[in-house]
Amino acid sequence: MPATIAPHNQELLLLSQERARHLLQSDPVLSKSVTIPALVSEILGKSKVAIDFVTHACRVYAERPALGYRQPGERHFRTVSYGEVWEQASGLASGWSHSGLVSTEHAVGILGFASPEFVIAELACLYLGAVAVPLQAHMPASDFEYIINEAEISCMVVSWEHLPSILRVLPRCPSVKSLVLIDLATSDHHASDVVRIQKELTDSGSSVRLATINDVIALGASEGVIRPYRPSPDTDPTVTVMYTSGSTGRPKGAVFHERLWAAYWHSSTRLDQGANLPLVYLSFSPLNHIAGRISVLRSFVNGGLIHFTQKSDMSTLFDDFRVARPTTFFLVPRVSTLIYQEFQREVMLLRAEASNLTDVSDIENQVMETMRYNFLGDRLLSVTTGSAPTAPVILDFLKNTFLVPVFNTYGSTEGGIISVDNRLLRPAVEDYKLADVPELDYRTTDKPYPRGELHVKLRHHVRYYLKNAAASAELFDQDGYLRTGDIVEEHGPDELHWIDRKKNILKLSQGEFVSLWRLESIYTGGNGLIDQIFLYGTGMRSYLLAVVVPNSEALAKLDIASSDDVAIKRAVQSEINHIAKIESLFPYEIPRDVIIERSRFTKDEGLVTESGKQIAGKLKARYADELERLYDLHDNQQLLELAKLRAASQDLDLGVKILRAVAATLGLPEHDLDQTHSFASIGGDSMSAVQLSSTLESLCAIKVPVGLILNPHQSIANLIKHLDNMTQTESPDRPGAFNAVHGSTPTEVLAKDLSIERYFTRDELDAGHLAPLTDLPPDPAVLLTGANGFLGRFLALEMALKAHKSRPIYCVVRAPHDAAAKDRFIDSFEGADDSLRNKVTKLVESRRLIPIAGDLMQPKLGWSEDQWQSLTTEVDIVLHNGALVNHAFTYEQLYEPNVLGTAEIVRFAVAKKRKPLTFVSSVGVASYLPRHTVVTEDETASRLFSGVPLLDTYAAGYGTTKWAAEILLEQAASKFNLPVTTVRCGMILSHTKESGQINSNDFFSRLLCGLVYTKLAPASFYTHNSNSEAHFDGLPVNFVAESIASFALKPSAGYSLYHCVNDHQDRVSLDQIVQWVRSAGYDITMIADFDNWYRRFSDRLQQLPSHKRQQSPLPIIYQWEHPINANDEIRFAGANMRSKRAQLGLDETVPHITETFIHKCLRDLHNLELIPGT
C-alpha cells in the first residue's frame, strides 16, 4: 500500500476489501466499475497529453457506465457510457468548429451545477483545444461580467437554471458571440422558450447566437467529426482557467496549462490504489472547484461511474446517497458537519427517551450502527475529505461510524493535492519549508512542534493568475516556493498538521489576534445546536459578536419554541460558553452576544461558495450594520431593555410598545421621552432609525419606513397615531408598494418588475395618455422638489433668475405645513452672507419662490385633493430633485421616498396636462458596471442593466433607487409621450462665489475635515501603478444648478440623458488636493506607507471630541481602507451636456478643480466653524 496511507486507514481499507468481495457476489453490476490495474497502466502509459487520457479511457472502458444523473421524479439514475461520452464530446467540439462558434484557443465559459453535460462541454473544450473557464454558479452579476470580460469568453455554455444570470450581463460582455444551453432535460422549459429567447436577443440588436447542446452535437455528427487537437511537444497552451470564489475581493483566474493538466490526469490514481475496489461516486462538488474536477479525472482514469446529485441546491442529497449507493465520494466540511449533526440530533432524541441509567456510549453506538448501512447507502467503501480543514472530531466520527478509510486531503487550486492524512504527497511535493508568522505568534522555533506558514516547491503547479500581475507576484516567495497561506505544525519529516489560516485574522482593540475561521470551525463542530456561525469584530472593539443559525430540530428537541427569541439566544450562548470551556478558549475568543438568524447562509444569497465555504466578505456586507448596532446597544446598556420589551410585548398596547421601543433604542429612560419631539430631535440618527424600524416590525408586525421615523417634523405622538391608524385601517395597499413590486424577500431589482402599470391604475394610465401636452408659456410655473437640499436651494435660485418673474416656482419642502416649509427653506441658506439671505427672503416674500409642504412618501405628496387639482392645473414644468440621501440605507429603506416618490411625481406630471419633467439622478446608477468602464450619455438605465443585485454595501441602496427611478421615467416617457430629461450628477462641491455654501456632510467635506483634524495624509491615495491616471470628479454647485435649471426650462421631446460631470483628464486627484490643503497653510504630514497612514488616521479620528467625530470621515472610514486603483474607476462622458449648454447660450467649458477653489472650500468650512483657520 502507498506510504501516504495512514495506519488506521490501512486497517479500515482491509475491511473494505473484504466487504467489496461480498458486495460483488451479491451485486454483479458493480463489476463494471472495478479498478483493473492493467487497464489503468495502459491508459497512463499511452497518454502523453491531456486529451490522450480521455481518448484511451473512453476506448478502454467504452461499454462501462461513466456518468449518472436523475431526472425529476425518477427513483433511479440514468447513465451515459464512456463510448457515448466520447461521441458527444467529439460531436460538440466538431459542431463548434463547423459552425464557427468556437475555435482552438477560444475561451468557453461553463456555468451550471455538476452534470454529465457540464463534463461533456469541458471535454469538448479539451478536444478542440479551446480554453475551458468554469464559473461559480452563484455570484454577483458584477463578478460574472468581470470574469467574462477578463477571460474574453466567446461562448457561454450555460444551464437553463442559470441562463437569466448571463442574459442580464450579456449587453456588457462584447466578447460573447454564442450561448449553448445544457441540462434542458432536467429543467422546466419548452422548446418554444429557446426560440423566444433567441428572438428577444435579435430584437434587442444582439448578434449573439443561441443553441442547445444537442443542436451543436447533431451538427458535428452531420458535418463530420474533426480530429482532436494535440498540442505540439514544444508548446504549453492554456487548457483551463479556474476562478477563485472571490471571498477576499475580485475573483482571480488560476491558469492551468497543458502540461499541468496532463500531470493532474496522470496523478489521478486512487488513494486506495492496490485495493481494486469498485468505484461508484456520488458527486455534489461544483465542477468549477478543483475538488469536483479531480473526482471526475480520477473516475475516468480508473473506469469508475460518477453520479451527480439531482438538485443543485442539494435538497435531495441524502436521498441521492440512498439511490446511487456510492462506494466512495468526496466530502467537503459542510456536508461532513451535516452528517455529524444528524448523528448528534439522533443521540439527543434517544437520550431524552431513555432512562437516566442508560450509558451515553451505548446510545451513540446504537445510532452509529443504524447509520452505518443505510444513511449514505449500503455500499460505502471509502471516503475522501478536503476543500477546507475538517474538524478532527468529525473525521473520527466518520471512521468509527462507517468503518471505512477516510482519506483527509489537503491542497489548493494552485497546487493540487499536497498531503493525505497529514503526510506530504511525494514526489509531487519536491520540498517544503515553514515561514514564521510573528504577528500570530507562529514560529519555527515553537515547541514541541515548529509552526509557521507552509511554503512548498511542487513538481507541477499553477504559475500565475490571468491578467493579474500583483496577485501572481504574491503567489511565490523569493525562493520560488508556493505560499499556501496555511499555518501548519511539523510533527516530523513530511508530517504536517493544519492549524490555522494566515489570513482571516482580526486584531482586536486591546492588541489580541483572533482567527475567525478557526473559531467558527470549533463552534460549528461542537454541537448540533449551532448549524452555522459567522463571527464578527473590528479593530475598534475588544470582543466578538456572532450571527448564529440554530438548528430548528435541535431547538424542538430542547422544547424551545421557534418564536422564543430569548430562550433560543440563551441556549445558543450557553452552548458557545460550553464549547469555549472544553476547547480552553480565551475570553476574547468567545462572542459576547449573538444575533439569531433563522435562514441558513446559502449560495443562492451569495453567502457561501459552491463548495460550502462561508464567504466572509459577503457575510460581513450582509450583517455588519446589524452587528455594529448591537455593539452600540452594549455600549449604552440598551440590550437589557430591549429584551424586557420583547418579553412583555404581548401584554402591552401599541402606544406603550412604541414609546418603550424608542426609549430602548436611544438608551433613554421612558419617563424622559417628550412625545412632542421628533425621533431625530431626541438623539435618533439614521442607524438607530433602522434599528427602531426593525424593532417595531417585530413587536407590532408593522413595516415602518425609516424615512417616516427620521422625519424631523414627525413627533413621537404623531408617529404613534400614524402607526395606530395603520393597524386599524383595512385599506388596500398603495399602488407600487415594495412587496407588490419586488416580493417579500428579493435578492435583486429587475427592470421588468418596475412596470409603470404597477404604479398607476388603469384610469390613471388612460387619462395620462390622453392628457394634452402643455403649451409652454415664456413664464412657466414650476414645481421643484427637494428645494431645501444643498443642490435644491440653488436650483430654486437659478429657476427664479432665469425664468420670467410673473409665475411662481413652487418649492416642495418636507414639513408638517406650509409655514414650516417656508422656515426650513430660508433656514437652508444658513451660513450664507447677508446679501444672499436677503435675496432669498425677497424672492419668498414676493411669492416668486413659494415654499410648500409636501412628502414624497405620501400619496399625492400628502396634499388635499383641492391643492392637488390646483397645482396640477397651474404648473407647467416639473423639476424632481427630491430624494432621501443616505448611503448607509438599503434599497428597501429608500424605496418609498426615492422610487415610489418618483412615481408620485410622474402622476403629478401627467395629471390634467403633460408637463415636461426633469429628474436629478446620480452617477451611482452605474456602480455595478465593470470597472475601468466609460459610460456614455446614450446608456440609459435600461441599457445599463436589466437587473441590479440588492447589496448592503456603502451607497448601493441609494444608487439602486436612482437606477429604478430612471427605469420608471423611461417608461413614463414612452407610455405617456412625456418629455423627460434625466441629469446624472457626480460629486457636487462648494459654490464658487457664495460664502459658506458647501455641503458640509458629504464625502469630500468630511475628508477635508479629517485631513485638517488629524494632520495626516498618505503619500498617495492611489495604487502605485495608477496614480498617474487619477482624477477627482467634482463640480461646483452653481455650475450644476445652472445646467439643470437651464435644461429644465428648455426641454426636448422624448427622453434625454445628460451627465453633469467633471470629465477632464487633468490629473487633479486627491493627492493634488492634499497639496493644495497644505498650500492653504494647514500642516499635513505625509505618510509613505498607506496601511500605516490608515491605522494612524483612524486612531486619531477616534480620539477626537464628539462634535469633531460627527463631522469627520469616521462614519465612512472604510472607504479609505485600501488605496484606490484609478485604472479601475468608472468614468462618465459629458459631451452631450456640453453641447446642450452651448445650444442654450451657456459657456460649455466644464470648470476644473483648482487650488483657488480648494482654498475657498476650506474657507467655507472655517466660516461654518467646522475647521480652524490658518
mmCIF file with all atom_site columns, C-alpha atoms in Angstrom, residues 20-163:
data_model
loop_
_atom_site.group_PDB
_atom_site.id
_atom_site.type_symbol
_atom_site.label_atom_id
_atom_site.label_alt_id
_atom_site.label_comp_id
_atom_site.label_asym_id
_atom_site.label_entity_id
_atom_site.label_seq_id
_atom_site.pdbx_PDB_ins_code
_atom_site.Cartn_x
_atom_site.Cartn_y
_atom_site.Cartn_z
_atom_site.occupancy
_atom_site.B_iso_or_equiv
_atom_site.pdbx_formal_charge
_atom_site.auth_seq_id
_atom_site.auth_comp_id
_atom_site.auth_asym_id
_atom_site.auth_atom_id
_atom_site.pdbx_PDB_model_num
ATOM 1   C CA . ALA A 1 20  ? -16.224 -5.400  -1.514  1.00 0.00 ? 20  ALA A CA 1
ATOM 2   C CA . ARG A 1 21  ? -15.812 -9.125  -2.227  1.00 0.00 ? 21  ARG A CA 1
ATOM 3   C CA . HIS A 1 22  ? -19.183 -9.807  -0.611  1.00 0.00 ? 22  HIS A CA 1
ATOM 4   C CA . LEU A 1 23  ? -20.811 -6.901  -2.483  1.00 0.00 ? 23  LEU A CA 1
ATOM 5   C CA . LEU A 1 24  ? -19.531 -8.113  -5.842  1.00 0.00 ? 24  LEU A CA 1
ATOM 6   C CA . GLN A 1 25  ? -21.022 -11.548 -5.207  1.00 0.00 ? 25  GLN A CA 1
ATOM 7   C CA . SER A 1 26  ? -24.469 -10.100 -4.464  1.00 0.00 ? 26  SER A CA 1
ATOM 8   C CA . ASP A 1 27  ? -24.325 -7.133  -6.853  1.00 0.00 ? 27  ASP A CA 1
ATOM 9   C CA . PRO A 1 28  ? -22.579 -8.141  -10.109 1.00 0.00 ? 28  PRO A CA 1
ATOM 10  C CA . VAL A 1 29  ? -23.367 -4.738  -11.702 1.00 0.00 ? 29  VAL A CA 1
ATOM 11  C CA . LEU A 1 30  ? -20.567 -3.348  -9.539  1.00 0.00 ? 30  LEU A CA 1
ATOM 12  C CA . SER A 1 31  ? -18.049 -5.364  -11.552 1.00 0.00 ? 31  SER A CA 1
ATOM 13  C CA . LYS A 1 32  ? -18.426 -2.785  -14.353 1.00 0.00 ? 32  LYS A CA 1
ATOM 14  C CA . SER A 1 33  ? -16.867 -0.193  -12.047 1.00 0.00 ? 33  SER A CA 1
ATOM 15  C CA . VAL A 1 34  ? -13.984 -2.171  -10.546 1.00 0.00 ? 34  VAL A CA 1
ATOM 16  C CA . THR A 1 35  ? -10.483 -0.719  -10.988 1.00 0.00 ? 35  THR A CA 1
ATOM 17  C CA . ILE A 1 36  ? -8.296  -3.041  -13.056 1.00 0.00 ? 36  ILE A CA 1
ATOM 18  C CA . PRO A 1 37  ? -4.614  -2.092  -12.606 1.00 0.00 ? 37  PRO A CA 1
ATOM 19  C CA . ALA A 1 38  ? -3.581  -3.382  -16.058 1.00 0.00 ? 38  ALA A CA 1
ATOM 20  C CA . LEU A 1 39  ? -6.108  -1.118  -17.792 1.00 0.00 ? 39  LEU A CA 1
ATOM 21  C CA . VAL A 1 40  ? -5.054  1.882   -15.674 1.00 0.00 ? 40  VAL A CA 1
ATOM 22  C CA . SER A 1 41  ? -1.416  1.207   -16.593 1.00 0.00 ? 41  SER A CA 1
ATOM 23  C CA . GLU A 1 42  ? -2.335  1.002   -20.273 1.00 0.00 ? 42  GLU A CA 1
ATOM 24  C CA . ILE A 1 43  ? -4.073  4.381   -20.171 1.00 0.00 ? 43  ILE A CA 1
ATOM 25  C CA . LEU A 1 44  ? -1.246  6.048   -18.253 1.00 0.00 ? 44  LEU A CA 1
ATOM 26  C CA . GLY A 1 45  ? 1.408   4.533   -20.492 1.00 0.00 ? 45  GLY A CA 1
ATOM 27  C CA . LYS A 1 46  ? -0.165  5.600   -23.773 1.00 0.00 ? 46  LYS A CA 1
ATOM 28  C CA . SER A 1 47  ? -1.180  9.134   -22.736 1.00 0.00 ? 47  SER A CA 1
ATOM 29  C CA . LYS A 1 48  ? 1.263   11.965  -23.386 1.00 0.00 ? 48  LYS A CA 1
ATOM 30  C CA . VAL A 1 49  ? -1.080  14.981  -23.447 1.00 0.00 ? 49  VAL A CA 1
ATOM 31  C CA . ALA A 1 50  ? -4.335  15.621  -21.632 1.00 0.00 ? 50  ALA A CA 1
ATOM 32  C CA . ILE A 1 51  ? -6.687  14.657  -24.480 1.00 0.00 ? 51  ILE A CA 1
ATOM 33  C CA . ASP A 1 52  ? -4.964  11.260  -24.680 1.00 0.00 ? 52  ASP A CA 1
ATOM 34  C CA . PHE A 1 53  ? -6.288  10.293  -21.241 1.00 0.00 ? 53  PHE A CA 1
ATOM 35  C CA . VAL A 1 54  ? -9.839  10.939  -22.442 1.00 0.00 ? 54  VAL A CA 1
ATOM 36  C CA . THR A 1 55  ? -9.271  9.161   -25.746 1.00 0.00 ? 55  THR A CA 1
ATOM 37  C CA . HIS A 1 56  ? -7.880  5.999   -24.202 1.00 0.00 ? 56  HIS A CA 1
ATOM 38  C CA . ALA A 1 57  ? -10.239 5.906   -21.210 1.00 0.00 ? 57  ALA A CA 1
ATOM 39  C CA . CYS A 1 58  ? -13.276 6.161   -23.470 1.00 0.00 ? 58  CYS A CA 1
ATOM 40  C CA . ARG A 1 59  ? -11.861 3.412   -25.726 1.00 0.00 ? 59  ARG A CA 1
ATOM 41  C CA . VAL A 1 60  ? -10.777 1.024   -22.966 1.00 0.00 ? 60  VAL A CA 1
ATOM 42  C CA . TYR A 1 61  ? -13.948 1.478   -20.899 1.00 0.00 ? 61  TYR A CA 1
ATOM 43  C CA . ALA A 1 62  ? -16.321 2.103   -23.853 1.00 0.00 ? 62  ALA A CA 1
ATOM 44  C CA . GLU A 1 63  ? -19.105 -0.165  -22.576 1.00 0.00 ? 63  GLU A CA 1
ATOM 45  C CA . ARG A 1 64  ? -18.845 0.870   -18.959 1.00 0.00 ? 64  ARG A CA 1
ATOM 46  C CA . PRO A 1 65  ? -21.209 3.458   -17.428 1.00 0.00 ? 65  PRO A CA 1
ATOM 47  C CA . ALA A 1 66  ? -19.337 6.744   -16.975 1.00 0.00 ? 66  ALA A CA 1
ATOM 48  C CA . LEU A 1 67  ? -21.770 9.460   -15.857 1.00 0.00 ? 67  LEU A CA 1
ATOM 49  C CA . GLY A 1 68  ? -25.049 9.214   -13.974 1.00 0.00 ? 68  GLY A CA 1
ATOM 50  C CA . TYR A 1 69  ? -27.943 11.606  -13.456 1.00 0.00 ? 69  TYR A CA 1
ATOM 51  C CA . ARG A 1 70  ? -31.542 11.633  -12.225 1.00 0.00 ? 70  ARG A CA 1
ATOM 52  C CA . GLN A 1 71  ? -34.458 13.373  -13.866 1.00 0.00 ? 71  GLN A CA 1
ATOM 53  C CA . PRO A 1 72  ? -37.146 14.999  -11.699 1.00 0.00 ? 72  PRO A CA 1
ATOM 54  C CA . GLY A 1 73  ? -39.477 12.444  -10.159 1.00 0.00 ? 73  GLY A CA 1
ATOM 55  C CA . GLU A 1 74  ? -37.318 9.434   -11.051 1.00 0.00 ? 74  GLU A CA 1
ATOM 56  C CA . ARG A 1 75  ? -36.166 6.965   -8.401  1.00 0.00 ? 75  ARG A CA 1
ATOM 57  C CA . HIS A 1 76  ? -33.168 5.709   -10.340 1.00 0.00 ? 76  HIS A CA 1
ATOM 58  C CA . PHE A 1 77  ? -30.076 7.123   -12.011 1.00 0.00 ? 77  PHE A CA 1
ATOM 59  C CA . ARG A 1 78  ? -29.694 7.036   -15.779 1.00 0.00 ? 78  ARG A CA 1
ATOM 60  C CA . THR A 1 79  ? -26.167 6.545   -17.081 1.00 0.00 ? 79  THR A CA 1
ATOM 61  C CA . VAL A 1 80  ? -24.071 7.592   -20.057 1.00 0.00 ? 80  VAL A CA 1
ATOM 62  C CA . SER A 1 81  ? -21.366 5.172   -21.155 1.00 0.00 ? 81  SER A CA 1
ATOM 63  C CA . TYR A 1 82  ? -17.739 6.089   -21.844 1.00 0.00 ? 82  TYR A CA 1
ATOM 64  C CA . GLY A 1 83  ? -18.340 5.446   -25.522 1.00 0.00 ? 83  GLY A CA 1
ATOM 65  C CA . GLU A 1 84  ? -21.321 7.807   -25.528 1.00 0.00 ? 84  GLU A CA 1
ATOM 66  C CA . VAL A 1 85  ? -19.303 10.449  -23.666 1.00 0.00 ? 85  VAL A CA 1
ATOM 67  C CA . TRP A 1 86  ? -16.667 10.338  -26.405 1.00 0.00 ? 86  TRP A CA 1
ATOM 68  C CA . GLU A 1 87  ? -19.292 10.507  -29.113 1.00 0.00 ? 87  GLU A CA 1
ATOM 69  C CA . GLN A 1 88  ? -20.990 13.526  -27.547 1.00 0.00 ? 88  GLN A CA 1
ATOM 70  C CA . ALA A 1 89  ? -17.790 15.397  -26.641 1.00 0.00 ? 89  ALA A CA 1
ATOM 71  C CA . SER A 1 90  ? -16.294 14.915  -30.116 1.00 0.00 ? 90  SER A CA 1
ATOM 72  C CA . GLY A 1 91  ? -19.648 15.851  -31.684 1.00 0.00 ? 91  GLY A CA 1
ATOM 73  C CA . LEU A 1 92  ? -19.875 19.053  -29.634 1.00 0.00 ? 92  LEU A CA 1
ATOM 74  C CA . ALA A 1 93  ? -16.305 20.047  -30.483 1.00 0.00 ? 93  ALA A CA 1
ATOM 75  C CA . SER A 1 94  ? -16.929 19.332  -34.163 1.00 0.00 ? 94  SER A CA 1
ATOM 76  C CA . GLY A 1 95  ? -20.211 21.249  -34.153 1.00 0.00 ? 95  GLY A CA 1
ATOM 77  C CA . TRP A 1 96  ? -18.477 24.229  -32.589 1.00 0.00 ? 96  TRP A CA 1
ATOM 78  C CA . SER A 1 97  ? -15.775 24.091  -35.234 1.00 0.00 ? 97  SER A CA 1
ATOM 79  C CA . HIS A 1 98  ? -18.113 23.702  -38.227 1.00 0.00 ? 98  HIS A CA 1
ATOM 80  C CA . SER A 1 99  ? -20.417 26.498  -37.062 1.00 0.00 ? 99  SER A CA 1
ATOM 81  C CA . GLY A 1 100 ? -17.587 28.865  -36.236 1.00 0.00 ? 100 GLY A CA 1
ATOM 82  C CA . LEU A 1 101 ? -18.920 29.303  -32.704 1.00 0.00 ? 101 LEU A CA 1
ATOM 83  C CA . VAL A 1 102 ? -15.669 28.163  -31.079 1.00 0.00 ? 102 VAL A CA 1
ATOM 84  C CA . SER A 1 103 ? -12.146 27.634  -32.374 1.00 0.00 ? 103 SER A CA 1
ATOM 85  C CA . THR A 1 104 ? -8.875  26.462  -30.882 1.00 0.00 ? 104 THR A CA 1
ATOM 86  C CA . GLU A 1 105 ? -7.652  28.819  -28.113 1.00 0.00 ? 105 GLU A CA 1
ATOM 87  C CA . HIS A 1 106 ? -11.069 30.489  -27.786 1.00 0.00 ? 106 HIS A CA 1
ATOM 88  C CA . ALA A 1 107 ? -12.297 30.760  -24.205 1.00 0.00 ? 107 ALA A CA 1
ATOM 89  C CA . VAL A 1 108 ? -15.504 28.877  -23.372 1.00 0.00 ? 108 VAL A CA 1
ATOM 90  C CA . GLY A 1 109 ? -17.317 29.718  -20.144 1.00 0.00 ? 109 GLY A CA 1
ATOM 91  C CA . ILE A 1 110 ? -19.279 26.912  -18.472 1.00 0.00 ? 110 ILE A CA 1
ATOM 92  C CA . LEU A 1 111 ? -21.946 27.838  -15.951 1.00 0.00 ? 111 LEU A CA 1
ATOM 93  C CA . GLY A 1 112 ? -24.122 25.278  -14.229 1.00 0.00 ? 112 GLY A CA 1
ATOM 94  C CA . PHE A 1 113 ? -24.152 22.733  -11.459 1.00 0.00 ? 113 PHE A CA 1
ATOM 95  C CA . ALA A 1 114 ? -22.265 19.461  -11.807 1.00 0.00 ? 114 ALA A CA 1
ATOM 96  C CA . SER A 1 115 ? -23.900 17.311  -14.505 1.00 0.00 ? 115 SER A CA 1
ATOM 97  C CA . PRO A 1 116 ? -22.980 14.977  -17.390 1.00 0.00 ? 116 PRO A CA 1
ATOM 98  C CA . GLU A 1 117 ? -23.397 17.783  -19.945 1.00 0.00 ? 117 GLU A CA 1
ATOM 99  C CA . PHE A 1 118 ? -21.073 20.041  -17.940 1.00 0.00 ? 118 PHE A CA 1
ATOM 100 C CA . VAL A 1 119 ? -18.422 17.294  -18.142 1.00 0.00 ? 119 VAL A CA 1
ATOM 101 C CA . ILE A 1 120 ? -19.062 16.773  -21.856 1.00 0.00 ? 120 ILE A CA 1
ATOM 102 C CA . ALA A 1 121 ? -18.680 20.507  -22.529 1.00 0.00 ? 121 ALA A CA 1
ATOM 103 C CA . GLU A 1 122 ? -15.400 20.511  -20.601 1.00 0.00 ? 122 GLU A CA 1
ATOM 104 C CA . LEU A 1 123 ? -14.104 17.509  -22.549 1.00 0.00 ? 123 LEU A CA 1
ATOM 105 C CA . ALA A 1 124 ? -15.199 19.111  -25.820 1.00 0.00 ? 124 ALA A CA 1
ATOM 106 C CA . CYS A 1 125 ? -13.039 22.132  -24.993 1.00 0.00 ? 125 CYS A CA 1
ATOM 107 C CA . LEU A 1 126 ? -10.068 19.820  -24.459 1.00 0.00 ? 126 LEU A CA 1
ATOM 108 C CA . TYR A 1 127 ? -10.894 18.003  -27.712 1.00 0.00 ? 127 TYR A CA 1
ATOM 109 C CA . LEU A 1 128 ? -10.976 21.268  -29.667 1.00 0.00 ? 128 LEU A CA 1
ATOM 110 C CA . GLY A 1 129 ? -8.072  22.964  -27.914 1.00 0.00 ? 129 GLY A CA 1
ATOM 111 C CA . ALA A 1 130 ? -10.332 25.668  -26.513 1.00 0.00 ? 130 ALA A CA 1
ATOM 112 C CA . VAL A 1 131 ? -9.843  27.128  -23.036 1.00 0.00 ? 131 VAL A CA 1
ATOM 113 C CA . ALA A 1 132 ? -12.458 25.981  -20.530 1.00 0.00 ? 132 ALA A CA 1
ATOM 114 C CA . VAL A 1 133 ? -13.470 28.607  -17.954 1.00 0.00 ? 133 VAL A CA 1
ATOM 115 C CA . PRO A 1 134 ? -15.861 27.050  -15.404 1.00 0.00 ? 134 PRO A CA 1
ATOM 116 C CA . LEU A 1 135 ? -17.787 29.657  -13.435 1.00 0.00 ? 135 LEU A CA 1
ATOM 117 C CA . GLN A 1 136 ? -19.185 29.548  -9.930  1.00 0.00 ? 136 GLN A CA 1
ATOM 118 C CA . ALA A 1 137 ? -22.956 29.274  -10.270 1.00 0.00 ? 137 ALA A CA 1
ATOM 119 C CA . HIS A 1 138 ? -23.956 31.854  -7.681  1.00 0.00 ? 138 HIS A CA 1
ATOM 120 C CA . MET A 1 139 ? -22.009 35.080  -7.984  1.00 0.00 ? 139 MET A CA 1
ATOM 121 C CA . PRO A 1 140 ? -22.927 38.757  -8.125  1.00 0.00 ? 140 PRO A CA 1
ATOM 122 C CA . ALA A 1 141 ? -23.617 39.976  -11.644 1.00 0.00 ? 141 ALA A CA 1
ATOM 123 C CA . SER A 1 142 ? -20.566 42.236  -11.415 1.00 0.00 ? 142 SER A CA 1
ATOM 124 C CA . ASP A 1 143 ? -18.324 39.173  -10.905 1.00 0.00 ? 143 ASP A CA 1
ATOM 125 C CA . PHE A 1 144 ? -19.869 37.397  -13.896 1.00 0.00 ? 144 PHE A CA 1
ATOM 126 C CA . GLU A 1 145 ? -19.140 40.440  -16.036 1.00 0.00 ? 145 GLU A CA 1
ATOM 127 C CA . TYR A 1 146 ? -15.630 40.765  -14.649 1.00 0.00 ? 146 TYR A CA 1
ATOM 128 C CA . ILE A 1 147 ? -14.700 37.145  -15.401 1.00 0.00 ? 147 ILE A CA 1
ATOM 129 C CA . ILE A 1 148 ? -16.316 37.022  -18.846 1.00 0.00 ? 148 ILE A CA 1
ATOM 130 C CA . ASN A 1 149 ? -14.593 40.212  -19.928 1.00 0.00 ? 149 ASN A CA 1
ATOM 131 C CA . GLU A 1 150 ? -11.225 39.418  -18.370 1.00 0.00 ? 150 GLU A CA 1
ATOM 132 C CA . ALA A 1 151 ? -11.112 35.906  -19.846 1.00 0.00 ? 151 ALA A CA 1
ATOM 133 C CA . GLU A 1 152 ? -12.563 37.180  -23.161 1.00 0.00 ? 152 GLU A CA 1
ATOM 134 C CA . ILE A 1 153 ? -15.062 34.342  -23.269 1.00 0.00 ? 153 ILE A CA 1
ATOM 135 C CA . SER A 1 154 ? -16.511 33.881  -26.751 1.00 0.00 ? 154 SER A CA 1
ATOM 136 C CA . CYS A 1 155 ? -19.043 31.130  -25.988 1.00 0.00 ? 155 CYS A CA 1
ATOM 137 C CA . MET A 1 156 ? -21.017 30.583  -22.790 1.00 0.00 ? 156 MET A CA 1
ATOM 138 C CA . VAL A 1 157 ? -22.211 27.060  -22.065 1.00 0.00 ? 157 VAL A CA 1
ATOM 139 C CA . VAL A 1 158 ? -24.958 27.645  -19.536 1.00 0.00 ? 158 VAL A CA 1
ATOM 140 C CA . SER A 1 159 ? -27.645 25.594  -17.850 1.00 0.00 ? 159 SER A CA 1
ATOM 141 C CA . TRP A 1 160 ? -31.268 26.637  -18.200 1.00 0.00 ? 160 TRP A CA 1
ATOM 142 C CA . GLU A 1 161 ? -31.336 27.375  -14.461 1.00 0.00 ? 161 GLU A CA 1
ATOM 143 C CA . HIS A 1 162 ? -28.588 29.991  -14.751 1.00 0.00 ? 162 HIS A CA 1
ATOM 144 C CA . LEU A 1 163 ? -29.410 31.445  -18.156 1.00 0.00 ? 163 LEU A CA 1
#
